[in-house]
């Protein structure tokens, strides 16, 4: 497609330049009439644009030499100068800045060479150099815009990878924590109370199936970039934790209502990750989940009765903080007297 466009561009510019070349003498009486040599130089300068994308530097060199020779011969200014401008623009897009400056600077010297044979050396410098400087500036602006767009696309791709990693971490981490707790219970009860151990193993089977189903659903939903879970599934989540051996109490205040989908997902993940941390680190403890619906915010608070104490923010807490701040919320944790996680989300 690009080759076809360049061929049409070169043909159109050649036709335009050749068509008006003979008429330019009327507006530039001091110039020599365009003869066969002038027509050949015009055709060369324009037709070389066919290969401008494959050989940008060579295209600019040929075009600049042909146009300079055309002007040195005394022929009038005309559309043929557009060929040099297009070739310069292509060089800027195709090469690094330093190389583009060197190539374009050399082309400018060649193009302005005809002024050495003219009585208007100084007056002709500005309009002559404009055929290089202006397309160089335009090409640089276009190139910078393209680079900015590419950088933004890369940032978006990186953000998406982080989002996928966080979703998978939340789903798999929660499921494995629950399974580990239930497996420990089963191993402890197996020698003395096999019937209760069987119940724990049954819970492991159910939890693993749920985790796999949720992982599959998460990956499927991520393809559509839509949130998977929300506070509507809070009861299922707390029941799963309770079945793992950690009692969970849920307290909802205010008038429950649908939240923005992104906020709803963040709220669910904060509760999920917090309860997973209770399973992993709190030991024998109970947990309380409070959801408070306010006029313009929803507050999520998860506390436990574990030992608390100093802590280091791992991937789980860092992930929760990133999720909350990404939707414009506030996040805090406190390890004194048990562990407390608070997230205030715009509702």
PDB file of N, CA and C in Angstrom, residues 19-88:
ATOM      1  N   UNK A  19       3.717  20.126 -15.940  1.00  0.00           N
ATOM      2  CA  UNK A  19       2.617  20.871 -16.550  1.00  0.00           C
ATOM      3  C   UNK A  19       2.779  22.379 -16.372  1.00  0.00           C
ATOM      4  N   UNK A  20       3.284  22.792 -15.195  1.00  0.00           N
ATOM      5  CA  UNK A  20       3.371  24.228 -14.930  1.00  0.00           C
ATOM      6  C   UNK A  20       4.740  24.798 -15.247  1.00  0.00           C
ATOM      7  N   UNK A  21       5.726  23.912 -15.552  1.00  0.00           N
ATOM      8  CA  UNK A  21       7.089  24.405 -15.788  1.00  0.00           C
ATOM      9  C   UNK A  21       7.132  25.431 -16.905  1.00  0.00           C
ATOM     10  N   UNK A  22       6.416  25.176 -17.972  1.00  0.00           N
ATOM     11  CA  UNK A  22       6.442  26.098 -19.106  1.00  0.00           C
ATOM     12  C   UNK A  22       5.734  27.409 -18.841  1.00  0.00           C
ATOM     13  N   UNK A  23       4.888  27.455 -17.802  1.00  0.00           N
ATOM     14  CA  UNK A  23       4.128  28.670 -17.506  1.00  0.00           C
ATOM     15  C   UNK A  23       4.823  29.555 -16.470  1.00  0.00           C
ATOM     16  N   UNK A  24       5.866  29.045 -15.844  1.00  0.00           N
ATOM     17  CA  UNK A  24       6.497  29.792 -14.763  1.00  0.00           C
ATOM     18  C   UNK A  24       7.249  31.023 -15.256  1.00  0.00           C
ATOM     19  N   UNK A  25       7.637  31.004 -16.523  1.00  0.00           N
ATOM     20  CA  UNK A  25       8.362  32.157 -17.070  1.00  0.00           C
ATOM     21  C   UNK A  25       7.546  33.430 -17.046  1.00  0.00           C
ATOM     22  N   UNK A  26       6.231  33.318 -17.063  1.00  0.00           N
ATOM     23  CA  UNK A  26       5.377  34.510 -17.050  1.00  0.00           C
ATOM     24  C   UNK A  26       5.432  35.231 -15.710  1.00  0.00           C
ATOM     25  N   UNK A  27       5.628  34.486 -14.619  1.00  0.00           N
ATOM     26  CA  UNK A  27       5.676  35.105 -13.284  1.00  0.00           C
ATOM     27  C   UNK A  27       7.112  35.330 -12.824  1.00  0.00           C
ATOM     28  N   UNK A  28       8.080  34.704 -13.497  1.00  0.00           N
ATOM     29  CA  UNK A  28       9.495  34.910 -13.178  1.00  0.00           C
ATOM     30  C   UNK A  28      10.243  35.239 -14.473  1.00  0.00           C
ATOM     31  N   UNK A  29      10.050  36.416 -14.977  1.00  0.00           N
ATOM     32  CA  UNK A  29      10.616  36.772 -16.289  1.00  0.00           C
ATOM     33  C   UNK A  29      12.134  36.736 -16.319  1.00  0.00           C
ATOM     34  N   UNK A  30      12.803  36.889 -15.162  1.00  0.00           N
ATOM     35  CA  UNK A  30      14.262  36.876 -15.159  1.00  0.00           C
ATOM     36  C   UNK A  30      14.822  35.473 -15.345  1.00  0.00           C
ATOM     37  N   UNK A  31      14.013  34.437 -15.138  1.00  0.00           N
ATOM     38  CA  UNK A  31      14.482  33.059 -15.253  1.00  0.00           C
ATOM     39  C   UNK A  31      14.502  32.612 -16.704  1.00  0.00           C
ATOM     40  N   UNK A  32      15.305  31.613 -16.981  1.00  0.00           N
ATOM     41  CA  UNK A  32      15.378  31.041 -18.324  1.00  0.00           C
ATOM     42  C   UNK A  32      14.182  30.129 -18.570  1.00  0.00           C
ATOM     43  N   UNK A  33      13.676  30.072 -19.780  1.00  0.00           N
ATOM     44  CA  UNK A  33      12.572  29.152 -20.089  1.00  0.00           C
ATOM     45  C   UNK A  33      13.005  27.703 -19.865  1.00  0.00           C
ATOM     46  N   UNK A  34      12.086  26.890 -19.413  1.00  0.00           N
ATOM     47  CA  UNK A  34      12.390  25.480 -19.158  1.00  0.00           C
ATOM     48  C   UNK A  34      12.466  24.749 -20.491  1.00  0.00           C
ATOM     49  N   UNK A  35      13.605  24.104 -20.751  1.00  0.00           N
ATOM     50  CA  UNK A  35      13.787  23.336 -21.973  1.00  0.00           C
ATOM     51  C   UNK A  35      13.828  21.844 -21.635  1.00  0.00           C
ATOM     52  N   UNK A  36      14.322  21.054 -22.565  1.00  0.00           N
ATOM     53  CA  UNK A  36      14.342  19.605 -22.371  1.00  0.00           C
ATOM     54  C   UNK A  36      15.155  19.207 -21.148  1.00  0.00           C
ATOM     55  N   UNK A  37      16.307  19.871 -20.945  1.00  0.00           N
ATOM     56  CA  UNK A  37      17.140  19.549 -19.779  1.00  0.00           C
ATOM     57  C   UNK A  37      16.376  19.850 -18.486  1.00  0.00           C
ATOM     58  N   UNK A  38      15.663  20.966 -18.470  1.00  0.00           N
ATOM     59  CA  UNK A  38      14.885  21.331 -17.296  1.00  0.00           C
ATOM     60  C   UNK A  38      13.794  20.324 -17.002  1.00  0.00           C
ATOM     61  N   UNK A  39      13.143  19.837 -18.069  1.00  0.00           N
ATOM     62  CA  UNK A  39      12.091  18.838 -17.874  1.00  0.00           C
ATOM     63  C   UNK A  39      12.664  17.528 -17.326  1.00  0.00           C
ATOM     64  N   UNK A  40      13.859  17.138 -17.841  1.00  0.00           N
ATOM     65  CA  UNK A  40      14.489  15.901 -17.368  1.00  0.00           C
ATOM     66  C   UNK A  40      14.862  16.018 -15.888  1.00  0.00           C
ATOM     67  N   UNK A  41      15.468  17.159 -15.504  1.00  0.00           N
ATOM     68  CA  UNK A  41      15.830  17.361 -14.101  1.00  0.00           C
ATOM     69  C   UNK A  41      14.596  17.369 -13.203  1.00  0.00           C
ATOM     70  N   UNK A  42      13.514  17.968 -13.694  1.00  0.00           N
ATOM     71  CA  UNK A  42      12.267  17.982 -12.919  1.00  0.00           C
ATOM     72  C   UNK A  42      11.732  16.569 -12.720  1.00  0.00           C
ATOM     73  N   UNK A  43      11.756  15.776 -13.784  1.00  0.00           N
ATOM     74  CA  UNK A  43      11.261  14.404 -13.693  1.00  0.00           C
ATOM     75  C   UNK A  43      12.103  13.568 -12.739  1.00  0.00           C
ATOM     76  N   UNK A  44      13.431  13.756 -12.798  1.00  0.00           N
ATOM     77  CA  UNK A  44      14.311  12.997 -11.902  1.00  0.00           C
ATOM     78  C   UNK A  44      14.029  13.350 -10.440  1.00  0.00           C
ATOM     79  N   UNK A  45      13.925  14.642 -10.157  1.00  0.00           N
ATOM     80  CA  UNK A  45      13.719  15.091  -8.776  1.00  0.00           C
ATOM     81  C   UNK A  45      12.421  14.552  -8.186  1.00  0.00           C
ATOM     82  N   UNK A  46      11.404  14.417  -9.009  1.00  0.00           N
ATOM     83  CA  UNK A  46      10.094  13.972  -8.511  1.00  0.00           C
ATOM     84  C   UNK A  46       9.933  12.458  -8.527  1.00  0.00           C
ATOM     85  N   UNK A  47      10.380  11.814  -9.611  1.00  0.00           N
ATOM     86  CA  UNK A  47      10.160  10.370  -9.733  1.00  0.00           C
ATOM     87  C   UNK A  47      10.974   9.562  -8.728  1.00  0.00           C
ATOM     88  N   UNK A  48      12.089  10.116  -8.235  1.00  0.00           N
ATOM     89  CA  UNK A  48      12.891   9.381  -7.260  1.00  0.00           C
ATOM     90  C   UNK A  48      12.129   9.166  -5.955  1.00  0.00           C
ATOM     91  N   UNK A  49      11.043   9.908  -5.749  1.00  0.00           N
ATOM     92  CA  UNK A  49      10.247   9.730  -4.531  1.00  0.00           C
ATOM     93  C   UNK A  49       9.600   8.345  -4.463  1.00  0.00           C
ATOM     94  N   UNK A  50       9.583   7.619  -5.554  1.00  0.00           N
ATOM     95  CA  UNK A  50       9.018   6.269  -5.552  1.00  0.00           C
ATOM     96  C   UNK A  50       9.740   5.380  -4.539  1.00  0.00           C
ATOM     97  N   UNK A  51      11.030   5.613  -4.338  1.00  0.00           N
ATOM     98  CA  UNK A  51      11.811   4.748  -3.435  1.00  0.00           C
ATOM     99  C   UNK A  51      12.178   5.485  -2.148  1.00  0.00           C
ATOM    100  N   UNK A  52      11.423   6.501  -1.784  1.00  0.00           N
ATOM    101  CA  UNK A  52      11.798   7.318  -0.629  1.00  0.00           C
ATOM    102  C   UNK A  52      11.772   6.534   0.683  1.00  0.00           C
ATOM    103  N   UNK A  53      10.882   5.550   0.816  1.00  0.00           N
ATOM    104  CA  UNK A  53      10.817   4.782   2.070  1.00  0.00           C
ATOM    105  C   UNK A  53      11.941   3.752   2.169  1.00  0.00           C
ATOM    106  N   UNK A  54      12.360   3.197   1.053  1.00  0.00           N
ATOM    107  CA  UNK A  54      13.422   2.193   1.061  1.00  0.00           C
ATOM    108  C   UNK A  54      14.803   2.838   1.134  1.00  0.00           C
ATOM    109  N   UNK A  55      14.993   3.957   0.451  1.00  0.00           N
ATOM    110  CA  UNK A  55      16.292   4.631   0.413  1.00  0.00           C
ATOM    111  C   UNK A  55      16.104   6.120   0.687  1.00  0.00           C
ATOM    112  N   UNK A  56      15.784   6.483   1.935  1.00  0.00           N
ATOM    113  CA  UNK A  56      15.485   7.889   2.235  1.00  0.00           C
ATOM    114  C   UNK A  56      16.648   8.835   1.952  1.00  0.00           C
ATOM    115  N   UNK A  57      17.845   8.466   2.399  1.00  0.00           N
ATOM    116  CA  UNK A  57      19.000   9.356   2.208  1.00  0.00           C
ATOM    117  C   UNK A  57      19.333   9.497   0.735  1.00  0.00           C
ATOM    118  N   UNK A  58      19.329   8.390   0.007  1.00  0.00           N
ATOM    119  CA  UNK A  58      19.634   8.452  -1.425  1.00  0.00           C
ATOM    120  C   UNK A  58      18.570   9.260  -2.167  1.00  0.00           C
ATOM    121  N   UNK A  59      17.318   9.105  -1.777  1.00  0.00           N
ATOM    122  CA  UNK A  59      16.241   9.872  -2.411  1.00  0.00           C
ATOM    123  C   UNK A  59      16.445  11.369  -2.210  1.00  0.00           C
ATOM    124  N   UNK A  60      16.772  11.768  -0.985  1.00  0.00           N
ATOM    125  CA  UNK A  60      16.999  13.199  -0.732  1.00  0.00           C
ATOM    126  C   UNK A  60      18.221  13.697  -1.491  1.00  0.00           C
ATOM    127  N   UNK A  61      19.264  12.881  -1.551  1.00  0.00           N
ATOM    128  CA  UNK A  61      20.473  13.297  -2.273  1.00  0.00           C
ATOM    129  C   UNK A  61      20.187  13.515  -3.752  1.00  0.00           C
ATOM    130  N   UNK A  62      19.522  12.558  -4.375  1.00  0.00           N
ATOM    131  CA  UNK A  62      19.218  12.683  -5.810  1.00  0.00           C
ATOM    132  C   UNK A  62      18.294  13.863  -6.060  1.00  0.00           C
ATOM    133  N   UNK A  63      17.269  14.000  -5.234  1.00  0.00           N
ATOM    134  CA  UNK A  63      16.318  15.087  -5.417  1.00  0.00           C
ATOM    135  C   UNK A  63      16.982  16.440  -5.228  1.00  0.00           C
ATOM    136  N   UNK A  64      17.829  16.565  -4.177  1.00  0.00           N
ATOM    137  CA  UNK A  64      18.500  17.839  -3.916  1.00  0.00           C
ATOM    138  C   UNK A  64      19.468  18.195  -5.037  1.00  0.00           C
ATOM    139  N   UNK A  65      20.223  17.225  -5.539  1.00  0.00           N
ATOM    140  CA  UNK A  65      21.162  17.487  -6.635  1.00  0.00           C
ATOM    141  C   UNK A  65      20.408  17.882  -7.907  1.00  0.00           C
ATOM    142  N   UNK A  66      19.314  17.163  -8.202  1.00  0.00           N
ATOM    143  CA  UNK A  66      18.548  17.472  -9.409  1.00  0.00           C
ATOM    144  C   UNK A  66      17.936  18.865  -9.328  1.00  0.00           C
ATOM    145  N   UNK A  67      17.361  19.218  -8.189  1.00  0.00           N
ATOM    146  CA  UNK A  67      16.743  20.530  -8.043  1.00  0.00           C
ATOM    147  C   UNK A  67      17.806  21.625  -8.042  1.00  0.00           C
ATOM    148  N   UNK A  68      18.937  21.385  -7.373  1.00  0.00           N
ATOM    149  CA  UNK A  68      20.012  22.378  -7.377  1.00  0.00           C
ATOM    150  C   UNK A  68      20.531  22.610  -8.792  1.00  0.00           C
ATOM    151  N   UNK A  69      20.718  21.528  -9.544  1.00  0.00           N
ATOM    152  CA  UNK A  69      21.154  21.666 -10.939  1.00  0.00           C
ATOM    153  C   UNK A  69      20.122  22.432 -11.761  1.00  0.00           C
ATOM    154  N   UNK A  70      18.864  22.156 -11.491  1.00  0.00           N
ATOM    155  CA  UNK A  70      17.766  22.854 -12.167  1.00  0.00           C
ATOM    156  C   UNK A  70      17.838  24.358 -11.897  1.00  0.00           C
ATOM    157  N   UNK A  71      18.097  24.745 -10.652  1.00  0.00           N
ATOM    158  CA  UNK A  71      18.141  26.161 -10.299  1.00  0.00           C
ATOM    159  C   UNK A  71      19.428  26.824 -10.769  1.00  0.00           C
ATOM    160  N   UNK A  72      20.551  26.061 -10.731  1.00  0.00           N
ATOM    161  CA  UNK A  72      21.817  26.613 -11.236  1.00  0.00           C
ATOM    162  C   UNK A  72      21.699  26.929 -12.722  1.00  0.00           C
ATOM    163  N   UNK A  73      20.943  26.105 -13.432  1.00  0.00           N
ATOM    164  CA  UNK A  73      20.756  26.341 -14.872  1.00  0.00           C
ATOM    165  C   UNK A  73      19.914  27.582 -15.147  1.00  0.00           C
ATOM    166  N   UNK A  74      19.333  28.155 -14.084  1.00  0.00           N
ATOM    167  CA  UNK A  74      18.576  29.388 -14.250  1.00  0.00           C
ATOM    168  C   UNK A  74      17.099  29.201 -14.481  1.00  0.00           C
ATOM    169  N   UNK A  75      16.605  28.001 -14.313  1.00  0.00           N
ATOM    170  CA  UNK A  75      15.186  27.751 -14.518  1.00  0.00           C
ATOM    171  C   UNK A  75      14.393  28.339 -13.345  1.00  0.00           C
ATOM    172  N   UNK A  76      13.131  28.597 -13.531  1.00  0.00           N
ATOM    173  CA  UNK A  76      12.342  29.257 -12.475  1.00  0.00           C
ATOM    174  C   UNK A  76      11.979  28.308 -11.334  1.00  0.00           C
ATOM    175  N   UNK A  77      11.774  28.907 -10.143  1.00  0.00           N
ATOM    176  CA  UNK A  77      11.269  28.151  -9.002  1.00  0.00           C
ATOM    177  C   UNK A  77       9.898  27.582  -9.348  1.00  0.00           C
ATOM    178  N   UNK A  78       9.590  26.397  -8.793  1.00  0.00           N
ATOM    179  CA  UNK A  78       8.297  25.802  -9.077  1.00  0.00           C
ATOM    180  C   UNK A  78       8.000  24.637  -8.143  1.00  0.00           C
ATOM    181  N   UNK A  79       6.982  23.870  -8.469  1.00  0.00           N
ATOM    182  CA  UNK A  79       6.578  22.744  -7.620  1.00  0.00           C
ATOM    183  C   UNK A  79       7.651  21.684  -7.454  1.00  0.00           C
ATOM    184  N   UNK A  80       8.690  21.715  -8.290  1.00  0.00           N
ATOM    185  CA  UNK A  80       9.743  20.713  -8.165  1.00  0.00           C
ATOM    186  C   UNK A  80      10.401  20.770  -6.784  1.00  0.00           C
ATOM    187  N   UNK A  81      10.362  21.932  -6.140  1.00  0.00           N
ATOM    188  CA  UNK A  81      10.950  22.059  -4.800  1.00  0.00           C
ATOM    189  C   UNK A  81      10.193  21.228  -3.756  1.00  0.00           C
ATOM    190  N   UNK A  82       8.958  20.915  -4.054  1.00  0.00           N
ATOM    191  CA  UNK A  82       8.170  20.087  -3.125  1.00  0.00           C
ATOM    192  C   UNK A  82       8.799  18.712  -2.970  1.00  0.00           C
ATOM    193  N   UNK A  83       9.452  18.226  -4.027  1.00  0.00           N
ATOM    194  CA  UNK A  83      10.094  16.914  -3.964  1.00  0.00           C
ATOM    195  C   UNK A  83      11.170  16.894  -2.886  1.00  0.00           C
ATOM    196  N   UNK A  84      11.953  17.968  -2.781  1.00  0.00           N
ATOM    197  CA  UNK A  84      12.986  18.047  -1.753  1.00  0.00           C
ATOM    198  C   UNK A  84      12.351  18.060  -0.357  1.00  0.00           C
ATOM    199  N   UNK A  85      11.260  18.795  -0.219  1.00  0.00           N
ATOM    200  CA  UNK A  85      10.581  18.869   1.077  1.00  0.00           C
ATOM    201  C   UNK A  85      10.072  17.496   1.506  1.00  0.00           C
ATOM    202  N   UNK A  86       9.472  16.753   0.579  1.00  0.00           N
ATOM    203  CA  UNK A  86       8.951  15.423   0.905  1.00  0.00           C
ATOM    204  C   UNK A  86      10.091  14.472   1.263  1.00  0.00           C
ATOM    205  N   UNK A  87      11.184  14.554   0.513  1.00  0.00           N
ATOM    206  CA  UNK A  87      12.330  13.687   0.798  1.00  0.00           C
ATOM    207  C   UNK A  87      12.926  14.011   2.166  1.00  0.00           C
ATOM    208  N   UNK A  88      12.994  15.287   2.528  1.00  0.00           N
ATOM    209  CA  UNK A  88      13.507  15.672   3.851  1.00  0.00           C
ATOM    210  C   UNK A  88      12.609  15.144   4.956  1.00  0.00           C
TER     211      UNK A  88
END
